[in-house]
mmCIF file with all atom_site columns, C-alpha atoms in Angstrom:
data_model
loop_
_atom_site.group_PDB
_atom_site.id
_atom_site.type_symbol
_atom_site.label_atom_id
_atom_site.label_alt_id
_atom_site.label_comp_id
_atom_site.label_asym_id
_atom_site.label_entity_id
_atom_site.label_seq_id
_atom_site.pdbx_PDB_ins_code
_atom_site.Cartn_x
_atom_site.Cartn_y
_atom_site.Cartn_z
_atom_site.occupancy
_atom_site.B_iso_or_equiv
_atom_site.pdbx_formal_charge
_atom_site.auth_seq_id
_atom_site.auth_comp_id
_atom_site.auth_asym_id
_atom_site.auth_atom_id
_atom_site.pdbx_PDB_model_num
ATOM 1   C CA . UNK A 1 1   ? 64.763  68.501 -56.631  1.00 0.00 ? 1   UNK A CA 1
ATOM 2   C CA . UNK A 1 2   ? 67.478  66.328 -58.123  1.00 0.00 ? 2   UNK A CA 1
ATOM 3   C CA . UNK A 1 3   ? 64.784  63.823 -59.107  1.00 0.00 ? 3   UNK A CA 1
ATOM 4   C CA . UNK A 1 4   ? 62.636  66.515 -60.745  1.00 0.00 ? 4   UNK A CA 1
ATOM 5   C CA . UNK A 1 5   ? 65.638  68.001 -62.481  1.00 0.00 ? 5   UNK A CA 1
ATOM 6   C CA . UNK A 1 6   ? 66.274  64.664 -64.151  1.00 0.00 ? 6   UNK A CA 1
ATOM 7   C CA . UNK A 1 7   ? 62.893  64.903 -65.905  1.00 0.00 ? 7   UNK A CA 1
ATOM 8   C CA . UNK A 1 8   ? 64.063  66.848 -68.904  1.00 0.00 ? 8   UNK A CA 1
ATOM 9   C CA . UNK A 1 9   ? 62.028  67.921 -71.895  1.00 0.00 ? 9   UNK A CA 1
ATOM 10  C CA . UNK A 1 10  ? 63.567  65.050 -73.811  1.00 0.00 ? 10  UNK A CA 1
ATOM 11  C CA . UNK A 1 11  ? 62.359  62.533 -71.225  1.00 0.00 ? 11  UNK A CA 1
ATOM 12  C CA . UNK A 1 12  ? 58.827  63.986 -71.309  1.00 0.00 ? 12  UNK A CA 1
ATOM 13  C CA . UNK A 1 13  ? 58.744  64.004 -75.110  1.00 0.00 ? 13  UNK A CA 1
ATOM 14  C CA . UNK A 1 14  ? 60.065  60.430 -75.241  1.00 0.00 ? 14  UNK A CA 1
ATOM 15  C CA . UNK A 1 15  ? 57.301  59.353 -72.850  1.00 0.00 ? 15  UNK A CA 1
ATOM 16  C CA . UNK A 1 16  ? 54.594  61.066 -74.914  1.00 0.00 ? 16  UNK A CA 1
ATOM 17  C CA . UNK A 1 17  ? 56.010  59.635 -78.132  1.00 0.00 ? 17  UNK A CA 1
ATOM 18  C CA . UNK A 1 18  ? 55.558  56.148 -76.706  1.00 0.00 ? 18  UNK A CA 1
ATOM 19  C CA . UNK A 1 19  ? 51.771  56.710 -76.610  1.00 0.00 ? 19  UNK A CA 1
ATOM 20  C CA . UNK A 1 20  ? 51.129  55.681 -80.184  1.00 0.00 ? 20  UNK A CA 1
ATOM 21  C CA . UNK A 1 21  ? 47.793  55.219 -81.937  1.00 0.00 ? 21  UNK A CA 1
ATOM 22  C CA . UNK A 1 22  ? 48.252  51.482 -81.479  1.00 0.00 ? 22  UNK A CA 1
ATOM 23  C CA . UNK A 1 23  ? 48.574  51.885 -77.700  1.00 0.00 ? 23  UNK A CA 1
ATOM 24  C CA . UNK A 1 24  ? 45.432  54.038 -77.543  1.00 0.00 ? 24  UNK A CA 1
ATOM 25  C CA . UNK A 1 25  ? 43.453  51.640 -79.741  1.00 0.00 ? 25  UNK A CA 1
ATOM 26  C CA . UNK A 1 26  ? 44.607  48.674 -77.659  1.00 0.00 ? 26  UNK A CA 1
ATOM 27  C CA . UNK A 1 27  ? 43.344  50.435 -74.510  1.00 0.00 ? 27  UNK A CA 1
ATOM 28  C CA . UNK A 1 28  ? 39.995  51.247 -76.129  1.00 0.00 ? 28  UNK A CA 1
ATOM 29  C CA . UNK A 1 29  ? 39.659  47.701 -77.435  1.00 0.00 ? 29  UNK A CA 1
ATOM 30  C CA . UNK A 1 30  ? 39.952  46.423 -73.871  1.00 0.00 ? 30  UNK A CA 1
ATOM 31  C CA . UNK A 1 31  ? 36.727  48.266 -73.012  1.00 0.00 ? 31  UNK A CA 1
ATOM 32  C CA . UNK A 1 32  ? 34.418  45.546 -74.251  1.00 0.00 ? 32  UNK A CA 1
ATOM 33  C CA . UNK A 1 33  ? 30.666  45.556 -74.588  1.00 0.00 ? 33  UNK A CA 1
ATOM 34  C CA . UNK A 1 34  ? 30.480  43.507 -71.399  1.00 0.00 ? 34  UNK A CA 1
ATOM 35  C CA . UNK A 1 35  ? 32.251  46.248 -69.427  1.00 0.00 ? 35  UNK A CA 1
ATOM 36  C CA . UNK A 1 36  ? 29.863  48.864 -70.821  1.00 0.00 ? 36  UNK A CA 1
ATOM 37  C CA . UNK A 1 37  ? 26.783  46.706 -70.125  1.00 0.00 ? 37  UNK A CA 1
ATOM 38  C CA . UNK A 1 38  ? 27.997  45.973 -66.605  1.00 0.00 ? 38  UNK A CA 1
ATOM 39  C CA . UNK A 1 39  ? 28.309  49.702 -66.006  1.00 0.00 ? 39  UNK A CA 1
ATOM 40  C CA . UNK A 1 40  ? 24.806  50.366 -67.339  1.00 0.00 ? 40  UNK A CA 1
ATOM 41  C CA . UNK A 1 41  ? 23.346  47.475 -65.365  1.00 0.00 ? 41  UNK A CA 1
ATOM 42  C CA . UNK A 1 42  ? 24.615  49.068 -62.162  1.00 0.00 ? 42  UNK A CA 1
ATOM 43  C CA . UNK A 1 43  ? 22.284  52.013 -62.776  1.00 0.00 ? 43  UNK A CA 1
ATOM 44  C CA . UNK A 1 44  ? 19.196  50.486 -61.178  1.00 0.00 ? 44  UNK A CA 1
ATOM 45  C CA . UNK A 1 45  ? 15.766  51.977 -60.743  1.00 0.00 ? 45  UNK A CA 1
ATOM 46  C CA . UNK A 1 46  ? 16.665  52.675 -57.118  1.00 0.00 ? 46  UNK A CA 1
ATOM 47  C CA . UNK A 1 47  ? 19.674  54.747 -58.188  1.00 0.00 ? 47  UNK A CA 1
ATOM 48  C CA . UNK A 1 48  ? 17.539  56.761 -60.610  1.00 0.00 ? 48  UNK A CA 1
ATOM 49  C CA . UNK A 1 49  ? 14.772  57.273 -58.027  1.00 0.00 ? 49  UNK A CA 1
ATOM 50  C CA . UNK A 1 50  ? 17.307  58.319 -55.415  1.00 0.00 ? 50  UNK A CA 1
ATOM 51  C CA . UNK A 1 51  ? 18.654  60.922 -57.818  1.00 0.00 ? 51  UNK A CA 1
ATOM 52  C CA . UNK A 1 52  ? 15.170  62.233 -58.580  1.00 0.00 ? 52  UNK A CA 1
ATOM 53  C CA . UNK A 1 53  ? 14.222  62.258 -54.917  1.00 0.00 ? 53  UNK A CA 1
ATOM 54  C CA . UNK A 1 54  ? 17.012  64.725 -54.189  1.00 0.00 ? 54  UNK A CA 1
ATOM 55  C CA . UNK A 1 55  ? 15.173  67.279 -56.335  1.00 0.00 ? 55  UNK A CA 1
ATOM 56  C CA . UNK A 1 56  ? 12.935  68.528 -53.542  1.00 0.00 ? 56  UNK A CA 1
ATOM 57  C CA . UNK A 1 57  ? 10.204  71.131 -53.651  1.00 0.00 ? 57  UNK A CA 1
ATOM 58  C CA . UNK A 1 58  ? 12.631  73.536 -51.985  1.00 0.00 ? 58  UNK A CA 1
ATOM 59  C CA . UNK A 1 59  ? 15.133  73.093 -54.815  1.00 0.00 ? 59  UNK A CA 1
ATOM 60  C CA . UNK A 1 60  ? 12.423  73.721 -57.411  1.00 0.00 ? 60  UNK A CA 1
ATOM 61  C CA . UNK A 1 61  ? 11.161  76.802 -55.551  1.00 0.00 ? 61  UNK A CA 1
ATOM 62  C CA . UNK A 1 62  ? 14.695  78.198 -55.305  1.00 0.00 ? 62  UNK A CA 1
ATOM 63  C CA . UNK A 1 63  ? 15.142  77.763 -59.054  1.00 0.00 ? 63  UNK A CA 1
ATOM 64  C CA . UNK A 1 64  ? 11.776  79.374 -59.779  1.00 0.00 ? 64  UNK A CA 1
ATOM 65  C CA . UNK A 1 65  ? 12.548  82.138 -57.305  1.00 0.00 ? 65  UNK A CA 1
ATOM 66  C CA . UNK A 1 66  ? 15.583  83.076 -59.354  1.00 0.00 ? 66  UNK A CA 1
ATOM 67  C CA . UNK A 1 67  ? 13.269  83.963 -62.243  1.00 0.00 ? 67  UNK A CA 1
ATOM 68  C CA . UNK A 1 68  ? 12.524  87.534 -61.217  1.00 0.00 ? 68  UNK A CA 1
ATOM 69  C CA . UNK A 1 69  ? 10.250  90.051 -62.891  1.00 0.00 ? 69  UNK A CA 1
ATOM 70  C CA . UNK A 1 70  ? 13.374  91.722 -64.252  1.00 0.00 ? 70  UNK A CA 1
ATOM 71  C CA . UNK A 1 71  ? 14.457  88.490 -65.932  1.00 0.00 ? 71  UNK A CA 1
ATOM 72  C CA . UNK A 1 72  ? 11.016  88.037 -67.501  1.00 0.00 ? 72  UNK A CA 1
ATOM 73  C CA . UNK A 1 73  ? 10.856  91.670 -68.636  1.00 0.00 ? 73  UNK A CA 1
ATOM 74  C CA . UNK A 1 74  ? 14.363  91.434 -70.098  1.00 0.00 ? 74  UNK A CA 1
ATOM 75  C CA . UNK A 1 75  ? 13.296  88.369 -72.057  1.00 0.00 ? 75  UNK A CA 1
ATOM 76  C CA . UNK A 1 76  ? 10.189  90.109 -73.374  1.00 0.00 ? 76  UNK A CA 1
ATOM 77  C CA . UNK A 1 77  ? 12.154  93.235 -74.205  1.00 0.00 ? 77  UNK A CA 1
ATOM 78  C CA . UNK A 1 78  ? 14.406  91.177 -76.438  1.00 0.00 ? 78  UNK A CA 1
ATOM 79  C CA . UNK A 1 79  ? 11.411  90.506 -78.696  1.00 0.00 ? 79  UNK A CA 1
ATOM 80  C CA . UNK A 1 80  ? 11.723  93.623 -80.825  1.00 0.00 ? 80  UNK A CA 1
ATOM 81  C CA . UNK A 1 81  ? 9.610   94.726 -83.768  1.00 0.00 ? 81  UNK A CA 1
ATOM 82  C CA . UNK A 1 82  ? 12.434  93.553 -85.997  1.00 0.00 ? 82  UNK A CA 1
ATOM 83  C CA . UNK A 1 83  ? 12.285  90.057 -84.512  1.00 0.00 ? 83  UNK A CA 1
ATOM 84  C CA . UNK A 1 84  ? 8.510   89.879 -85.003  1.00 0.00 ? 84  UNK A CA 1
ATOM 85  C CA . UNK A 1 85  ? 8.726   91.238 -88.547  1.00 0.00 ? 85  UNK A CA 1
ATOM 86  C CA . UNK A 1 86  ? 11.503  88.784 -89.386  1.00 0.00 ? 86  UNK A CA 1
ATOM 87  C CA . UNK A 1 87  ? 9.274   85.958 -88.188  1.00 0.00 ? 87  UNK A CA 1
ATOM 88  C CA . UNK A 1 88  ? 6.335   87.186 -90.256  1.00 0.00 ? 88  UNK A CA 1
ATOM 89  C CA . UNK A 1 89  ? 8.547   87.734 -93.279  1.00 0.00 ? 89  UNK A CA 1
ATOM 90  C CA . UNK A 1 90  ? 9.525   84.081 -93.138  1.00 0.00 ? 90  UNK A CA 1
ATOM 91  C CA . UNK A 1 91  ? 5.901   83.157 -93.899  1.00 0.00 ? 91  UNK A CA 1
ATOM 92  C CA . UNK A 1 92  ? 6.186   83.301 -97.665  1.00 0.00 ? 92  UNK A CA 1
ATOM 93  C CA . UNK A 1 93  ? 3.535   82.723 -100.294 1.00 0.00 ? 93  UNK A CA 1
ATOM 94  C CA . UNK A 1 94  ? 5.048   79.276 -100.835 1.00 0.00 ? 94  UNK A CA 1
ATOM 95  C CA . UNK A 1 95  ? 4.480   78.387 -97.180  1.00 0.00 ? 95  UNK A CA 1
ATOM 96  C CA . UNK A 1 96  ? 0.857   79.566 -97.334  1.00 0.00 ? 96  UNK A CA 1
ATOM 97  C CA . UNK A 1 97  ? 0.229   77.718 -100.600 1.00 0.00 ? 97  UNK A CA 1
ATOM 98  C CA . UNK A 1 98  ? 1.790   74.563 -99.183  1.00 0.00 ? 98  UNK A CA 1
ATOM 99  C CA . UNK A 1 99  ? -0.568  74.751 -96.196  1.00 0.00 ? 99  UNK A CA 1
ATOM 100 C CA . UNK A 1 100 ? -3.592  75.322 -98.437  1.00 0.00 ? 100 UNK A CA 1
ATOM 101 C CA . UNK A 1 101 ? -2.524  72.483 -100.725 1.00 0.00 ? 101 UNK A CA 1
ATOM 102 C CA . UNK A 1 102 ? -2.523  70.170 -97.721  1.00 0.00 ? 102 UNK A CA 1
ATOM 103 C CA . UNK A 1 103 ? -6.272  70.707 -97.375  1.00 0.00 ? 103 UNK A CA 1
ATOM 104 C CA . UNK A 1 104 ? -7.388  67.914 -99.673  1.00 0.00 ? 104 UNK A CA 1
ATOM 105 C CA . UNK A 1 105 ? -10.898 66.890 -100.653 1.00 0.00 ? 105 UNK A CA 1
ATOM 106 C CA . UNK A 1 106 ? -10.584 64.026 -98.174  1.00 0.00 ? 106 UNK A CA 1
ATOM 107 C CA . UNK A 1 107 ? -9.873  66.471 -95.342  1.00 0.00 ? 107 UNK A CA 1
ATOM 108 C CA . UNK A 1 108 ? -12.879 68.610 -96.310  1.00 0.00 ? 108 UNK A CA 1
ATOM 109 C CA . UNK A 1 109 ? -15.154 65.573 -96.600  1.00 0.00 ? 109 UNK A CA 1
ATOM 110 C CA . UNK A 1 110 ? -13.946 64.258 -93.262  1.00 0.00 ? 110 UNK A CA 1
ATOM 111 C CA . UNK A 1 111 ? -14.836 67.604 -91.718  1.00 0.00 ? 111 UNK A CA 1
ATOM 112 C CA . UNK A 1 112 ? -18.286 67.623 -93.323  1.00 0.00 ? 112 UNK A CA 1
ATOM 113 C CA . UNK A 1 113 ? -19.066 64.043 -92.337  1.00 0.00 ? 113 UNK A CA 1
ATOM 114 C CA . UNK A 1 114 ? -18.297 64.980 -88.738  1.00 0.00 ? 114 UNK A CA 1
ATOM 115 C CA . UNK A 1 115 ? -21.376 67.240 -88.851  1.00 0.00 ? 115 UNK A CA 1
ATOM 116 C CA . UNK A 1 116 ? -23.954 64.646 -87.833  1.00 0.00 ? 116 UNK A CA 1
ATOM 117 C CA . UNK A 1 117 ? -27.708 64.988 -87.536  1.00 0.00 ? 117 UNK A CA 1
ATOM 118 C CA . UNK A 1 118 ? -27.275 65.311 -83.796  1.00 0.00 ? 118 UNK A CA 1
ATOM 119 C CA . UNK A 1 119 ? -24.955 68.286 -84.225  1.00 0.00 ? 119 UNK A CA 1
ATOM 120 C CA . UNK A 1 120 ? -27.404 70.011 -86.597  1.00 0.00 ? 120 UNK A CA 1
ATOM 121 C CA . UNK A 1 121 ? -30.382 69.342 -84.310  1.00 0.00 ? 121 UNK A CA 1
ATOM 122 C CA . UNK A 1 122 ? -28.454 70.600 -81.303  1.00 0.00 ? 122 UNK A CA 1
ATOM 123 C CA . UNK A 1 123 ? -27.682 73.788 -83.209  1.00 0.00 ? 123 UNK A CA 1
ATOM 124 C CA . UNK A 1 124 ? -31.314 74.275 -84.241  1.00 0.00 ? 124 UNK A CA 1
ATOM 125 C CA . UNK A 1 125 ? -32.548 73.554 -80.738  1.00 0.00 ? 125 UNK A CA 1
ATOM 126 C CA . UNK A 1 126 ? -30.405 76.407 -79.452  1.00 0.00 ? 126 UNK A CA 1
ATOM 127 C CA . UNK A 1 127 ? -32.361 78.867 -81.643  1.00 0.00 ? 127 UNK A CA 1
ATOM 128 C CA . UNK A 1 128 ? -35.115 80.106 -79.345  1.00 0.00 ? 128 UNK A CA 1
ATOM 129 C CA . UNK A 1 129 ? -38.535 81.404 -80.342  1.00 0.00 ? 129 UNK A CA 1
ATOM 130 C CA . UNK A 1 130 ? -37.440 84.908 -79.341  1.00 0.00 ? 130 UNK A CA 1
ATOM 131 C CA . UNK A 1 131 ? -34.531 84.790 -81.780  1.00 0.00 ? 131 UNK A CA 1
ATOM 132 C CA . UNK A 1 132 ? -36.824 83.585 -84.567  1.00 0.00 ? 132 UNK A CA 1
ATOM 133 C CA . UNK A 1 133 ? -39.330 86.361 -83.870  1.00 0.00 ? 133 UNK A CA 1
ATOM 134 C CA . UNK A 1 134 ? -36.556 88.937 -83.744  1.00 0.00 ? 134 UNK A CA 1
ATOM 135 C CA . UNK A 1 135 ? -35.362 87.739 -87.140  1.00 0.00 ? 135 UNK A CA 1
ATOM 136 C CA . UNK A 1 136 ? -38.865 87.847 -88.612  1.00 0.00 ? 136 UNK A CA 1
ATOM 137 C CA . UNK A 1 137 ? -39.631 91.334 -87.290  1.00 0.00 ? 137 UNK A CA 1
ATOM 138 C CA . UNK A 1 138 ? -36.542 92.537 -89.149  1.00 0.00 ? 138 UNK A CA 1
ATOM 139 C CA . UNK A 1 139 ? -38.285 91.577 -92.399  1.00 0.00 ? 139 UNK A CA 1
ATOM 140 C CA . UNK A 1 140 ? -40.726 94.493 -92.640  1.00 0.00 ? 140 UNK A CA 1
ATOM 141 C CA . UNK A 1 141 ? -43.395 95.144 -95.242  1.00 0.00 ? 141 UNK A CA 1
ATOM 142 C CA . UNK A 1 142 ? -41.051 97.668 -96.860  1.00 0.00 ? 142 UNK A CA 1
ATOM 143 C CA . UNK A 1 143 ? -38.361 95.019 -97.296  1.00 0.00 ? 143 UNK A CA 1
ATOM 144 C CA . UNK A 1 144 ? -40.857 92.565 -98.793  1.00 0.00 ? 144 UNK A CA 1
ATOM 145 C CA . UNK A 1 145 ? -42.342 95.144 -101.162 1.00 0.00 ? 145 UNK A CA 1
ATOM 146 C CA . UNK A 1 146 ? -38.893 96.295 -102.295 1.00 0.00 ? 146 UNK A CA 1
ATOM 147 C CA . UNK A 1 147 ? -37.950 92.691 -102.990 1.00 0.00 ? 147 UNK A CA 1
ATOM 148 C CA . UNK A 1 148 ? -41.140 91.998 -104.929 1.00 0.00 ? 148 UNK A CA 1
ATOM 149 C CA . UNK A 1 149 ? -40.840 95.196 -106.949 1.00 0.00 ? 149 UNK A CA 1
ATOM 150 C CA . UNK A 1 150 ? -37.325 94.208 -108.004 1.00 0.00 ? 150 UNK A CA 1
ATOM 151 C CA . UNK A 1 151 ? -38.373 90.683 -108.932 1.00 0.00 ? 151 UNK A CA 1
ATOM 152 C CA . UNK A 1 152 ? -41.452 91.818 -110.852 1.00 0.00 ? 152 UNK A CA 1
ATOM 153 C CA . UNK A 1 153 ? -39.560 94.408 -112.911 1.00 0.00 ? 153 UNK A CA 1
ATOM 154 C CA . UNK A 1 154 ? -36.798 91.923 -113.759 1.00 0.00 ? 154 UNK A CA 1
ATOM 155 C CA . UNK A 1 155 ? -39.244 89.151 -114.671 1.00 0.00 ? 155 UNK A CA 1
ATOM 156 C CA . UNK A 1 156 ? -41.448 91.461 -116.776 1.00 0.00 ? 156 UNK A CA 1
ATOM 157 C CA . UNK A 1 157 ? -38.486 92.828 -118.694 1.00 0.00 ? 157 UNK A CA 1
ATOM 158 C CA . UNK A 1 158 ? -37.151 89.335 -119.320 1.00 0.00 ? 158 UNK A CA 1
ATOM 159 C CA . UNK A 1 159 ? -40.543 88.169 -120.567 1.00 0.00 ? 159 UNK A CA 1
ATOM 160 C CA . UNK A 1 160 ? -40.978 91.186 -122.844 1.00 0.00 ? 160 UNK A CA 1
ATOM 161 C CA . UNK A 1 161 ? -37.491 90.706 -124.261 1.00 0.00 ? 161 UNK A CA 1
ATOM 162 C CA . UNK A 1 162 ? -38.385 87.117 -125.161 1.00 0.00 ? 162 UNK A CA 1
ATOM 163 C CA . UNK A 1 163 ? -41.347 88.215 -127.325 1.00 0.00 ? 163 UNK A CA 1
ATOM 164 C CA . UNK A 1 164 ? -39.912 88.388 -130.832 1.00 0.00 ? 164 UNK A CA 1
ATOM 165 C CA . UNK A 1 165 ? -41.410 89.866 -134.004 1.00 0.00 ? 165 UNK A CA 1
ATOM 166 C CA . UNK A 1 166 ? -42.082 86.323 -135.238 1.00 0.00 ? 166 UNK A CA 1
ATOM 167 C CA . UNK A 1 167 ? -44.243 85.639 -132.198 1.00 0.00 ? 167 UNK A CA 1
ATOM 168 C CA . UNK A 1 168 ? -46.199 88.857 -132.756 1.00 0.00 ? 168 UNK A CA 1
ATOM 169 C CA . UNK A 1 169 ? -46.724 88.060 -136.439 1.00 0.00 ? 169 UNK A CA 1
ATOM 170 C CA . UNK A 1 170 ? -47.729 84.495 -135.635 1.00 0.00 ? 170 UNK A CA 1
ATOM 171 C CA . UNK A 1 171 ? -50.242 85.818 -133.114 1.00 0.00 ? 171 UNK A CA 1
ATOM 172 C CA . UNK A 1 172 ? -51.717 88.280 -135.592 1.00 0.00 ? 172 UNK A CA 1
ATOM 173 C CA . UNK A 1 173 ? -51.870 85.635 -138.329 1.00 0.00 ? 173 UNK A CA 1
ATOM 174 C CA . UNK A 1 174 ? -53.955 83.454 -136.037 1.00 0.00 ? 174 UNK A CA 1
ATOM 175 C CA . UNK A 1 175 ? -56.615 86.129 -135.966 1.00 0.00 ? 175 UNK A CA 1
ATOM 176 C CA . UNK A 1 176 ? -58.627 85.109 -139.022 1.00 0.00 ? 176 UNK A CA 1
ATOM 177 C CA . UNK A 1 177 ? -61.306 87.112 -140.745 1.00 0.00 ? 177 UNK A CA 1
#
């Protein structure tokens, strides 16, 4: 007790005061690169493998076993509508435009050139006769007639509109006595 009593606050403070920046730096300077490298070199592959080997299947199963349904549900429950909306709100027009701008002509051409003759032929070969017939039977006489009637009316009107008074007069003038 007498020994401890002699360690006064002044003695402690004097001891701490003697640990100057220079003392600390001198200590750190003594830890050379060789000391560090020697320490690293002692970590051999065997040491690493031994450490990994201690992670047994039982340890993994225990860790997985601690992930209960309640833990999973609690995690999912923390994904509120607000969280989802906040995530969506962060996708601004600038982000979308930046993504679209990254689709250059080169990217498009690269995609098109990847469509080889083999790919096209494989796609056509997958179209069976039944599918072709089903497609053709959809085109009924009514559909064809409706299409023709539309085309004829449009073409006739266009032709009539192109006949000017000059053309009519020229035609009549060509009819001589």
